[in-house]
PDB file of C-alpha atoms in Angstrom:
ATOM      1  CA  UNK J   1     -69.023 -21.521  -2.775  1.00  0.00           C
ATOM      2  CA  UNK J   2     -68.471 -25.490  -3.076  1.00  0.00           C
ATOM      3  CA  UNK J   3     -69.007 -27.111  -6.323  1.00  0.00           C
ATOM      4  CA  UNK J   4     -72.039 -29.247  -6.144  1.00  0.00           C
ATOM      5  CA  UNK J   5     -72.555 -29.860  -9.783  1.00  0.00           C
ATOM      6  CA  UNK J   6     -71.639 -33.681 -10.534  1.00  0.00           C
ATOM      7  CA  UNK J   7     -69.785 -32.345 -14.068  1.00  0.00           C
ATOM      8  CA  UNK J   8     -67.950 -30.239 -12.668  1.00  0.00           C
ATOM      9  CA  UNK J   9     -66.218 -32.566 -10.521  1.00  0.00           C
ATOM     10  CA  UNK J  10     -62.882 -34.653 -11.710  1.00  0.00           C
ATOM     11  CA  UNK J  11     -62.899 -38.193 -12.027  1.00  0.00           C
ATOM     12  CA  UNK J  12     -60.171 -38.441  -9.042  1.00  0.00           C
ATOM     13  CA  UNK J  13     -62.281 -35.899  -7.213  1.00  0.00           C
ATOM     14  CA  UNK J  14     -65.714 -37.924  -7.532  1.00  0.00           C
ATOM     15  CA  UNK J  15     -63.610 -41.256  -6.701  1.00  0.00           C
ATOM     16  CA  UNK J  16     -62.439 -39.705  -3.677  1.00  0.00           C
ATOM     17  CA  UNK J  17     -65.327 -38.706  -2.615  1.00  0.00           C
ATOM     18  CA  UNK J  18     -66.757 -42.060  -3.184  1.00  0.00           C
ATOM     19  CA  UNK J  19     -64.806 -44.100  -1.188  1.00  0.00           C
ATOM     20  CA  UNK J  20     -64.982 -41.523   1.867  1.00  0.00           C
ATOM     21  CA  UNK J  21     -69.023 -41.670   1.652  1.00  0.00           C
ATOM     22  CA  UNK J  22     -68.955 -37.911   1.302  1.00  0.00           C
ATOM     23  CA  UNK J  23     -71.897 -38.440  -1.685  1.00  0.00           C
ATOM     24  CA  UNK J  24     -74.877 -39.785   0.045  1.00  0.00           C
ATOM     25  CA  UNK J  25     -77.559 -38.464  -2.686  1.00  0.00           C
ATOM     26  CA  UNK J  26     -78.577 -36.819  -5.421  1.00  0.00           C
ATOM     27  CA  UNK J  27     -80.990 -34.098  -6.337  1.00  0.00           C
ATOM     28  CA  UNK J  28     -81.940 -35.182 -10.457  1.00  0.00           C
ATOM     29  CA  UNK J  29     -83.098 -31.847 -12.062  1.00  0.00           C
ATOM     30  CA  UNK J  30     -85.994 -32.433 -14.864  1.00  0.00           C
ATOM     31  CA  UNK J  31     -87.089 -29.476 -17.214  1.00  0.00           C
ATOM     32  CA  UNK J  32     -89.009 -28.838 -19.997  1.00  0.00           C
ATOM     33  CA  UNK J  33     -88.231 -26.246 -23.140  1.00  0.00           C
ATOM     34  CA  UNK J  34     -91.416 -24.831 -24.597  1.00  0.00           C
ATOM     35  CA  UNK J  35     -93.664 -21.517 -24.587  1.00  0.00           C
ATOM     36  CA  UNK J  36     -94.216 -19.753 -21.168  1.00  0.00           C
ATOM     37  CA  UNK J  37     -96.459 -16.606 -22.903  1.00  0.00           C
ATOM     38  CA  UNK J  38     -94.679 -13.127 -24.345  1.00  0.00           C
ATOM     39  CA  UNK J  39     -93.331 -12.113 -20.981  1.00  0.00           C
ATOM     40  CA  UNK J  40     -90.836 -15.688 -20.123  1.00  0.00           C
ATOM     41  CA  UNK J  41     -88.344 -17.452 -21.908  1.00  0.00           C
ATOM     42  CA  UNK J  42     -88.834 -21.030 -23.221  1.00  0.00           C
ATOM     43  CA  UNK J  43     -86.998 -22.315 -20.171  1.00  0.00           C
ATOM     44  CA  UNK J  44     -88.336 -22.080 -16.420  1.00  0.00           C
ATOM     45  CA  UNK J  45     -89.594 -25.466 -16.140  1.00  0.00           C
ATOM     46  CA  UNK J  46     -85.003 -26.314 -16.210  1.00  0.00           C
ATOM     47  CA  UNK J  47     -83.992 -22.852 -14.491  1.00  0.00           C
ATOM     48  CA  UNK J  48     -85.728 -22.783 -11.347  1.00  0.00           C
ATOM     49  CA  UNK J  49     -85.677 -26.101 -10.255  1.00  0.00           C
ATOM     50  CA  UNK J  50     -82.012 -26.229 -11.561  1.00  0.00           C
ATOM     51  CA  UNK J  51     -80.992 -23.169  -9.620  1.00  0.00           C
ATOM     52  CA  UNK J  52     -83.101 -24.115  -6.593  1.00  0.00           C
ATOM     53  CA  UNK J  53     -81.194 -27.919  -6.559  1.00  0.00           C
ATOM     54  CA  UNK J  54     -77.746 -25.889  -6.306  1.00  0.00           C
ATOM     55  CA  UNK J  55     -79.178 -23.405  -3.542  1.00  0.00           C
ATOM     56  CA  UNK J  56     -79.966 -26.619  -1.517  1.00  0.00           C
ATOM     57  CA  UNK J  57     -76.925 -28.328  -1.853  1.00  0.00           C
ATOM     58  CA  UNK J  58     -75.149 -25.467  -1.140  1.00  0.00           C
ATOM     59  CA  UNK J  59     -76.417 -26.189   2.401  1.00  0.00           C
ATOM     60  CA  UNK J  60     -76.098 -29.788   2.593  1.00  0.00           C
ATOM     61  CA  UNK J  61     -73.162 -32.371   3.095  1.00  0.00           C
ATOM     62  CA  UNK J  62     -73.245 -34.786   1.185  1.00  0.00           C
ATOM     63  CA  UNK J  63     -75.771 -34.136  -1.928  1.00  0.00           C
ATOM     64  CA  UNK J  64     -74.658 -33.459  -5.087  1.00  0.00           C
ATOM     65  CA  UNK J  65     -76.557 -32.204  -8.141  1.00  0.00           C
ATOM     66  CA  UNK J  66     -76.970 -33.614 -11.694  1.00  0.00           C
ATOM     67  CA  UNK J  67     -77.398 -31.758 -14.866  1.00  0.00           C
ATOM     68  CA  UNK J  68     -80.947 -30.848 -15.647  1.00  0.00           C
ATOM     69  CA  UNK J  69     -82.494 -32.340 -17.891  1.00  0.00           C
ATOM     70  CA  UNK J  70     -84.137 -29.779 -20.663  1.00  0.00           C
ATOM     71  CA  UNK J  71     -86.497 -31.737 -22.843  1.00  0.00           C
ATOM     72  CA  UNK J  72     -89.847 -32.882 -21.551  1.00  0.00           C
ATOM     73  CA  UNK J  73     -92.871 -33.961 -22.837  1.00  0.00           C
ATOM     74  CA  UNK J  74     -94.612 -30.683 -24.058  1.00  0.00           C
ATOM     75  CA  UNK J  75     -97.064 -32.161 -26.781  1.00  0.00           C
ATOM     76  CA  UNK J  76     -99.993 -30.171 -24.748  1.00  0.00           C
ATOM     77  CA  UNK J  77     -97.876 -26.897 -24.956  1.00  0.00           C
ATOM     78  CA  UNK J  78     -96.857 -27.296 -28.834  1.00  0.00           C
ATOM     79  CA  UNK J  79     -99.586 -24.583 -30.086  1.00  0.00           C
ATOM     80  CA  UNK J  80     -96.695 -21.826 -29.541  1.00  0.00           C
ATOM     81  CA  UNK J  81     -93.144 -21.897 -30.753  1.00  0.00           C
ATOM     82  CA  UNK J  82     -90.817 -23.702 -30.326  1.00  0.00           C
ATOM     83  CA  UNK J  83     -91.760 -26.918 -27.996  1.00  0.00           C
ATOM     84  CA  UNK J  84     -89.279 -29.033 -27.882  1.00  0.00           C
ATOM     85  CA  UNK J  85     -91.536 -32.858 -26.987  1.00  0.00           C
ATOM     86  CA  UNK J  86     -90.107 -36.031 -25.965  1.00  0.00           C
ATOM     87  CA  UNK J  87     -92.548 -39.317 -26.122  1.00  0.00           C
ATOM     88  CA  UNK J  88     -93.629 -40.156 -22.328  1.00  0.00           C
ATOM     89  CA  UNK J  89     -91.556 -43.556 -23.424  1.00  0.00           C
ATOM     90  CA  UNK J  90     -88.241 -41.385 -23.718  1.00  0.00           C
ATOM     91  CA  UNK J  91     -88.705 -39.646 -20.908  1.00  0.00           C
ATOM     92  CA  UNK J  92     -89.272 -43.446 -18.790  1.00  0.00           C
ATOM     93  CA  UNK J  93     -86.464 -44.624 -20.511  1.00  0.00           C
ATOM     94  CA  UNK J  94     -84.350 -41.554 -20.013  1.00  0.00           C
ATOM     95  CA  UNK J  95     -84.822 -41.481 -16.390  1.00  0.00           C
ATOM     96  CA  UNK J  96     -84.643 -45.061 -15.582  1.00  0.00           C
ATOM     97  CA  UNK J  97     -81.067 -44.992 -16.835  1.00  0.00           C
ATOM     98  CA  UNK J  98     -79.926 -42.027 -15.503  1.00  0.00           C
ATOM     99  CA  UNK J  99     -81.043 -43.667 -12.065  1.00  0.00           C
ATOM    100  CA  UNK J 100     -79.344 -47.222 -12.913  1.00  0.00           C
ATOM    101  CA  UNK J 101     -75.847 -45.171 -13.944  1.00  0.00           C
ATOM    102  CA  UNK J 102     -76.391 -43.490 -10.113  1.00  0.00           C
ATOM    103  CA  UNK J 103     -76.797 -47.150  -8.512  1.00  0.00           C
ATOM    104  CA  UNK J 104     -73.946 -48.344 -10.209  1.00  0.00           C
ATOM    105  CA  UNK J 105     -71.520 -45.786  -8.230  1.00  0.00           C
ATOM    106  CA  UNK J 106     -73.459 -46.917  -4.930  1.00  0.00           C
ATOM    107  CA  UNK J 107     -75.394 -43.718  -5.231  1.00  0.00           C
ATOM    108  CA  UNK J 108     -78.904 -45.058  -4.042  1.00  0.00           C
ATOM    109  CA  UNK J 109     -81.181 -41.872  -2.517  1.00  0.00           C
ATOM    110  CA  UNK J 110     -82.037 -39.849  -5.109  1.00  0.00           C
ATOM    111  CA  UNK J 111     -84.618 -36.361  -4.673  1.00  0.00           C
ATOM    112  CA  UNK J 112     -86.207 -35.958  -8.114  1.00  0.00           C
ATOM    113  CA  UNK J 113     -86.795 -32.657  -8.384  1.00  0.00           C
ATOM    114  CA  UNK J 114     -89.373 -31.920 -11.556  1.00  0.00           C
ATOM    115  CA  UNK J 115     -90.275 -28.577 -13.456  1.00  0.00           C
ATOM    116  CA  UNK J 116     -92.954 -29.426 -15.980  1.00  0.00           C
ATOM    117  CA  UNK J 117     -96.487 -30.677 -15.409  1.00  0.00           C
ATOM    118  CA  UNK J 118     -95.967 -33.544 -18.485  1.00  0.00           C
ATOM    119  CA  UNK J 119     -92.906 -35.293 -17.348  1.00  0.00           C
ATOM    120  CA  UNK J 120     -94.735 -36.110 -13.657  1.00  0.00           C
ATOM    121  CA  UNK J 121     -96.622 -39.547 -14.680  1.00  0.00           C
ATOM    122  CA  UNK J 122     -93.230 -40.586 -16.414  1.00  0.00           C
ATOM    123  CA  UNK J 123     -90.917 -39.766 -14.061  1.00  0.00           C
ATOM    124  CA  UNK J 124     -93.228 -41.537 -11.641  1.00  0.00           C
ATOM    125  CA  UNK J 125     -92.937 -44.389 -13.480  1.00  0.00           C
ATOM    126  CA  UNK J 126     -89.667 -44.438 -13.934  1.00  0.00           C
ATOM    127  CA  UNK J 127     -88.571 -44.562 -10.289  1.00  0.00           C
ATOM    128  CA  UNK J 128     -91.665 -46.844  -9.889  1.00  0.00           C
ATOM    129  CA  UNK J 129     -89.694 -49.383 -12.484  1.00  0.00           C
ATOM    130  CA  UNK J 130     -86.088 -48.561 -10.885  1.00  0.00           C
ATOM    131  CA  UNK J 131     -87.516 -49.244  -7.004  1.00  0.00           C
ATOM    132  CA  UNK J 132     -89.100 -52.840  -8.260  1.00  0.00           C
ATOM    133  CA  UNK J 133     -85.450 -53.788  -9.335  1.00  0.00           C
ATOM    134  CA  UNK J 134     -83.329 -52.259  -6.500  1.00  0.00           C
ATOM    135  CA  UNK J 135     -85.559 -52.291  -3.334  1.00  0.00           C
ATOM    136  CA  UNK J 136     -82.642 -50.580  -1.472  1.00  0.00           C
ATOM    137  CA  UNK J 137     -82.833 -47.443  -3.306  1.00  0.00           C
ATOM    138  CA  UNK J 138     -85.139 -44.698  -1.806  1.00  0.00           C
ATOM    139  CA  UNK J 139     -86.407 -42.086  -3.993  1.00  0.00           C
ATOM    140  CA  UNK J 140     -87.994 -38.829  -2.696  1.00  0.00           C
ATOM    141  CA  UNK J 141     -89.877 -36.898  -5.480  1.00  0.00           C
ATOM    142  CA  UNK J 142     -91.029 -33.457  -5.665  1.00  0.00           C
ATOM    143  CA  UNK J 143     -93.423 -33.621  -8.783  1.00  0.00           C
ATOM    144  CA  UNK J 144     -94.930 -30.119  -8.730  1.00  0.00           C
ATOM    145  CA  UNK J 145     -93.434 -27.397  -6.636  1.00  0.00           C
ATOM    146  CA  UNK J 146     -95.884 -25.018  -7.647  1.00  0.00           C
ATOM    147  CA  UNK J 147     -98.705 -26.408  -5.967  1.00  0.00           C
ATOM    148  CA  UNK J 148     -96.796 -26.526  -2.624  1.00  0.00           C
ATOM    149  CA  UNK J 149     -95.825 -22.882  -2.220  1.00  0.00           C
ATOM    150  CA  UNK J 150     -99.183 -21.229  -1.471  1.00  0.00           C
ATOM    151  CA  UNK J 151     -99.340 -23.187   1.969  1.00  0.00           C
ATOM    152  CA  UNK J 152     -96.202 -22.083   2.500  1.00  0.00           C
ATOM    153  CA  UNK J 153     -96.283 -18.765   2.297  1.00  0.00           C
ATOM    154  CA  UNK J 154     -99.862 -17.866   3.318  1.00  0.00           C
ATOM    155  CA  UNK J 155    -103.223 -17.429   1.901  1.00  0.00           C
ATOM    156  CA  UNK J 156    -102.409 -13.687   0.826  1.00  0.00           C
ATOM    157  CA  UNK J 157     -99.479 -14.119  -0.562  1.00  0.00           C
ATOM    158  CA  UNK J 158    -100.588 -14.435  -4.018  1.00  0.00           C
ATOM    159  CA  UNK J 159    -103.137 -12.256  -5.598  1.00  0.00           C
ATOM    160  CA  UNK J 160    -105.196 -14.979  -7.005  1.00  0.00           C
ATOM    161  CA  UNK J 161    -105.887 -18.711  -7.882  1.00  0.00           C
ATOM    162  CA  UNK J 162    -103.014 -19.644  -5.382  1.00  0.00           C
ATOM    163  CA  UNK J 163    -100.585 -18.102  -7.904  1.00  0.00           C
ATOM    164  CA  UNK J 164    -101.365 -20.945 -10.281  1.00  0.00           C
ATOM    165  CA  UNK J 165    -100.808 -21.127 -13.843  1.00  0.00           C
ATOM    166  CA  UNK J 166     -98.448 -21.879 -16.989  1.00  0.00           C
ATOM    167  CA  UNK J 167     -96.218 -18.878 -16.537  1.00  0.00           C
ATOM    168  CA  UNK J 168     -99.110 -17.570 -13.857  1.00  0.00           C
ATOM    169  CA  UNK J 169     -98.531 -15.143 -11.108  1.00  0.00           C
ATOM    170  CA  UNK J 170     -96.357 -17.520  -9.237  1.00  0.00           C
ATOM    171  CA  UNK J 171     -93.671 -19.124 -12.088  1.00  0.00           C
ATOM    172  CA  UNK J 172     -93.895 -15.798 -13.494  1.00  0.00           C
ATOM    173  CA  UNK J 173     -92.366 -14.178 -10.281  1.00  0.00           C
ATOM    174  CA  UNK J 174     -89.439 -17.044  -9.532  1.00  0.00           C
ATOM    175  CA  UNK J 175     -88.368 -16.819 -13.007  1.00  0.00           C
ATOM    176  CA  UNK J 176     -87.960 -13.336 -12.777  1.00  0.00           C
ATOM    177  CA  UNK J 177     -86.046 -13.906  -9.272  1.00  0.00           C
ATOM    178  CA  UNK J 178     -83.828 -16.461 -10.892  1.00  0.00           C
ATOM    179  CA  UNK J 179     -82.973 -15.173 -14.583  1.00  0.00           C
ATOM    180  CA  UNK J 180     -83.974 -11.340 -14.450  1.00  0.00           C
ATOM    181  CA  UNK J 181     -82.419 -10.526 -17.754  1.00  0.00           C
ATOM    182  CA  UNK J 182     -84.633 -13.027 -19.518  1.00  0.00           C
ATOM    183  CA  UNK J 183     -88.295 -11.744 -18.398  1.00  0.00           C
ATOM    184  CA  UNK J 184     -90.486  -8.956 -19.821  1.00  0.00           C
ATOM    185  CA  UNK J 185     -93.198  -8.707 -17.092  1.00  0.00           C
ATOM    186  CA  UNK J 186     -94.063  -5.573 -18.690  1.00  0.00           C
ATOM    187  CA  UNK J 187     -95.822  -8.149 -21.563  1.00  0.00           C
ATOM    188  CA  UNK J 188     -97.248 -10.292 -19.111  1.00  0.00           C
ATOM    189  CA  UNK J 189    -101.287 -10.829 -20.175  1.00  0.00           C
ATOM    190  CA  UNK J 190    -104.109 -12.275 -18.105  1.00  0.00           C
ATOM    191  CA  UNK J 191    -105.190 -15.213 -19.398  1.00  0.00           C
ATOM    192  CA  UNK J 192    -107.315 -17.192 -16.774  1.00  0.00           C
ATOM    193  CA  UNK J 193    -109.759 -20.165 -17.650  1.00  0.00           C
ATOM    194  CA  UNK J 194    -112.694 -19.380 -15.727  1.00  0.00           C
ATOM    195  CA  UNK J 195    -114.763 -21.467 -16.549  1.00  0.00           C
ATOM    196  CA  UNK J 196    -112.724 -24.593 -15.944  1.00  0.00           C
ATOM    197  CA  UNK J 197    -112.520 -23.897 -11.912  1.00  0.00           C
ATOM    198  CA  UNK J 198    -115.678 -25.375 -10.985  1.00  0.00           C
ATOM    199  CA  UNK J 199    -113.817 -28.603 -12.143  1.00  0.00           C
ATOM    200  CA  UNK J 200    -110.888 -27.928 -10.691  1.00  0.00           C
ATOM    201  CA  UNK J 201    -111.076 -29.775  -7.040  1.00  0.00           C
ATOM    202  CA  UNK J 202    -112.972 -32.781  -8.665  1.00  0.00           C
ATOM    203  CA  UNK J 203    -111.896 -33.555 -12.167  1.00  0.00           C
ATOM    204  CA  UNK J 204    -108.840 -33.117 -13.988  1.00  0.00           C
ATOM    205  CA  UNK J 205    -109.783 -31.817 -17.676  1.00  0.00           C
ATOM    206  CA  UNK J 206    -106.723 -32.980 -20.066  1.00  0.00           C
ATOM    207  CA  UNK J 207    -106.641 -30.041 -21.912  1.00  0.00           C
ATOM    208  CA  UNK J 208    -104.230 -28.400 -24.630  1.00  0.00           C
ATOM    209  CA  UNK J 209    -102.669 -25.061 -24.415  1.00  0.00           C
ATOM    210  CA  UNK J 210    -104.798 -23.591 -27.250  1.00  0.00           C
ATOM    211  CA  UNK J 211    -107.949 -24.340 -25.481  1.00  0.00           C
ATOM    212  CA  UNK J 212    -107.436 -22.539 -22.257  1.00  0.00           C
ATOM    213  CA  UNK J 213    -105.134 -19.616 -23.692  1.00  0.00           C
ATOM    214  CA  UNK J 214    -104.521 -17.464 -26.551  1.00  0.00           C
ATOM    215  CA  UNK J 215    -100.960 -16.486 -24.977  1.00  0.00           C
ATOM    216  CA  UNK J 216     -99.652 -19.807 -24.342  1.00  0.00           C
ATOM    217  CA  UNK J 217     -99.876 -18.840 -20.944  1.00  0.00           C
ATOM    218  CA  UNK J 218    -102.502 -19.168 -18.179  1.00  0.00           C
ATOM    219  CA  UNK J 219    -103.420 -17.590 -14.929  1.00  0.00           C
ATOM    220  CA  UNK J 220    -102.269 -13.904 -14.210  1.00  0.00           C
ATOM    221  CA  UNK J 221     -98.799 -13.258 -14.507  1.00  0.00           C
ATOM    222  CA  UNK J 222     -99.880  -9.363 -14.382  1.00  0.00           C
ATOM    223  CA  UNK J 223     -99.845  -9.943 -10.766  1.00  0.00           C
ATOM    224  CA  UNK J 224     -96.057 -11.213 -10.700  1.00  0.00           C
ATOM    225  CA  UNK J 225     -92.825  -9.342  -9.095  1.00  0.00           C
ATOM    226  CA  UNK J 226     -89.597 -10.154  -8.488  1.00  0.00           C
ATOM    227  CA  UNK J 227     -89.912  -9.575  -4.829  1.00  0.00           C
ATOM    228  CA  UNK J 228     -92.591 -12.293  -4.569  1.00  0.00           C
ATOM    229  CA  UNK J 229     -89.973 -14.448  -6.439  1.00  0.00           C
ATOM    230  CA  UNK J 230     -87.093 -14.234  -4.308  1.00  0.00           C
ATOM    231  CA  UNK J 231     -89.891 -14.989  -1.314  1.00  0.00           C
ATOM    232  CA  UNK J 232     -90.745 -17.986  -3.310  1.00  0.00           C
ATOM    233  CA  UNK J 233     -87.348 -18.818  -4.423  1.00  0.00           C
ATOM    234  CA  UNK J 234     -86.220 -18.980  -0.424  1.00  0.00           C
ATOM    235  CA  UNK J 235     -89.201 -21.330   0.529  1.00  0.00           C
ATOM    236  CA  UNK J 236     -88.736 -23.547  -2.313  1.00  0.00           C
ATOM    237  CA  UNK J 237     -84.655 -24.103  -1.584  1.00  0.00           C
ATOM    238  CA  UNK J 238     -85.717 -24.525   2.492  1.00  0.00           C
ATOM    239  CA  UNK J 239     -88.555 -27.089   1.747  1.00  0.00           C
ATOM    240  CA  UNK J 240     -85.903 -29.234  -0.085  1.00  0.00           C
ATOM    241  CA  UNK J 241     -83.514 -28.891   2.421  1.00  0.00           C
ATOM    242  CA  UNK J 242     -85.377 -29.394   4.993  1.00  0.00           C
ATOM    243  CA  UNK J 243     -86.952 -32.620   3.405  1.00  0.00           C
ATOM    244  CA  UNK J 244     -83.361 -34.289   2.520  1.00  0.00           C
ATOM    245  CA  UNK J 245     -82.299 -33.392   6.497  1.00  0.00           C
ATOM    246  CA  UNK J 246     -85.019 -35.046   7.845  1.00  0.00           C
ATOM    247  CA  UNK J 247     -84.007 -38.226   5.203  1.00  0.00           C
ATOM    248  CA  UNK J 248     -80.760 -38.248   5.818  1.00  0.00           C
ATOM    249  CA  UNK J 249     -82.045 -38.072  10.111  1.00  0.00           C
ATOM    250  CA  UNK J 250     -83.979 -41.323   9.520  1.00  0.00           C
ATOM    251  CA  UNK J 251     -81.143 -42.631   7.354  1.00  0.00           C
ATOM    252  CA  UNK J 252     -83.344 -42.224   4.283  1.00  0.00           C
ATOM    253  CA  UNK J 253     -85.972 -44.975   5.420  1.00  0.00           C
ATOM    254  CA  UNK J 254     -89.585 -44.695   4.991  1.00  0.00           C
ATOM    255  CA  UNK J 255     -90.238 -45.359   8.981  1.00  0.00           C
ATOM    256  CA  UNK J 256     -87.911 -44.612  11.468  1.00  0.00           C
ATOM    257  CA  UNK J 257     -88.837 -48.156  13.056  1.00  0.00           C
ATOM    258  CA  UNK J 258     -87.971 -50.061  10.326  1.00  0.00           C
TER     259      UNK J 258
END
């Protein structure tokens, strides 16, 4: 296997690479670190979008990946131990220099890859902020793969509520496919809000963990396998692959014509 991790690389390796245009983007990895319910560790918001970067790179040319990131901003998941928060400012700030270190190497298409629900409006703004200031740089950004998946795969793939949830049936079964030895689906629980579906399509209720679920979890994670994971796993790692192909195709420009 090829390293595709950017710290595991030499400095004489990365300047190499550098001046023979063998980087021509990044996938930045953004996590979170709080409760997932009984049955997951604190951590699959920064393991399976970490472990699904590497998978694509491992099939790409020229991308190379850049430490997750494993703090987020968890103040709506805090009702469970131990949520590790950042203010929405730190993440902003955070990512906006992360992305200005990148464009100083000449590094200037970068796939944001996110794992947690709470860093999405930041890390939008962020690139938002970093775009204004360097029109050149094209940024591709993948705020919530969970809600992509259940086109993907079909309408029976997933038992219920398009395998939904914090630590649902869906992130419930990729965690399992990607870090085995840290899930107890054994203690998985039901805990679906009902009564907030009619919303659902319509409304967005800002809600906090301890008002839809007694767990810390939500959705049905009863309903979650390891074999579904590795399904999901696969898709996942082929829609980012396929997404930075067709961007690197069209020389990462927004229309082909421009």
């Amino acid at each position: 296997m090829k390293k595709v991790m950017l710290n595991e690389f030499s400095t004489a390796e990365l300047e190499t690479l550098l001046q023979q245009r063998q980087i021509d983007s990044v996938i930045a990895v953004f996590g979170s670190c709080e409760s997932h319910g009984g049955h997951l560790p604190l951590g699959p918001d920064l393991f399976v979008p970490a472990e699904v970067a590497q998978q694509a790179a491992q099939r790409l040319e020229r991308t190379l990946v850049l430490p997750g990131i494993p703090y987020g901003t968890s103040m709506h998941y805090n009702a469970n131990p131990m949520a590790i928060t950042l203010r929405f400012e730190t993440v902003i700030a955070l990512a906006e220099d992360m992305f200005e270190s990148l464009i100083q190497y000449g590094i200037k298409h970068i796939f944001v890859l996110n794992g947690h629900d709470g860093n999405i409006a930041p890390l939008e703004i962020a690139q938002r902020k970093v775009k204004a200031r360097h029109k050149e740089v094209v940024f591709a950004f993948l705020p919530a793969w969970w809600a992509i998946l259940g086109d993907r795969l079909g309408p029976d793939f997933f038992a219920g509520w398009n395998g939904l949830g914090h630590g649902g049936e869906g992130e419930s079964s990729i965690t399992a496919a990607v870090c085995p030895q840290l899930c107890d689906l054994s203690k998985a629980v039901r805990q679906m809000p009902e009564d907030s579906l009619r919303y659902s399509k319509h409304i967005q209720l800002i809600w906090d963990i301890s008002e839809v679920s007694a767990t810390g979890a939500t959705g049905d994670p009863t309903f979650a396998s390891i074999e579904k994971g590795q399904k999901m796993l696969a898709a996942l790692v082929d829609i980012v692959v396929e997404n930075i192909q067709q961007l690197e195709q069209n020389d990462w420009n927004y229309d082909r014509r421009c």
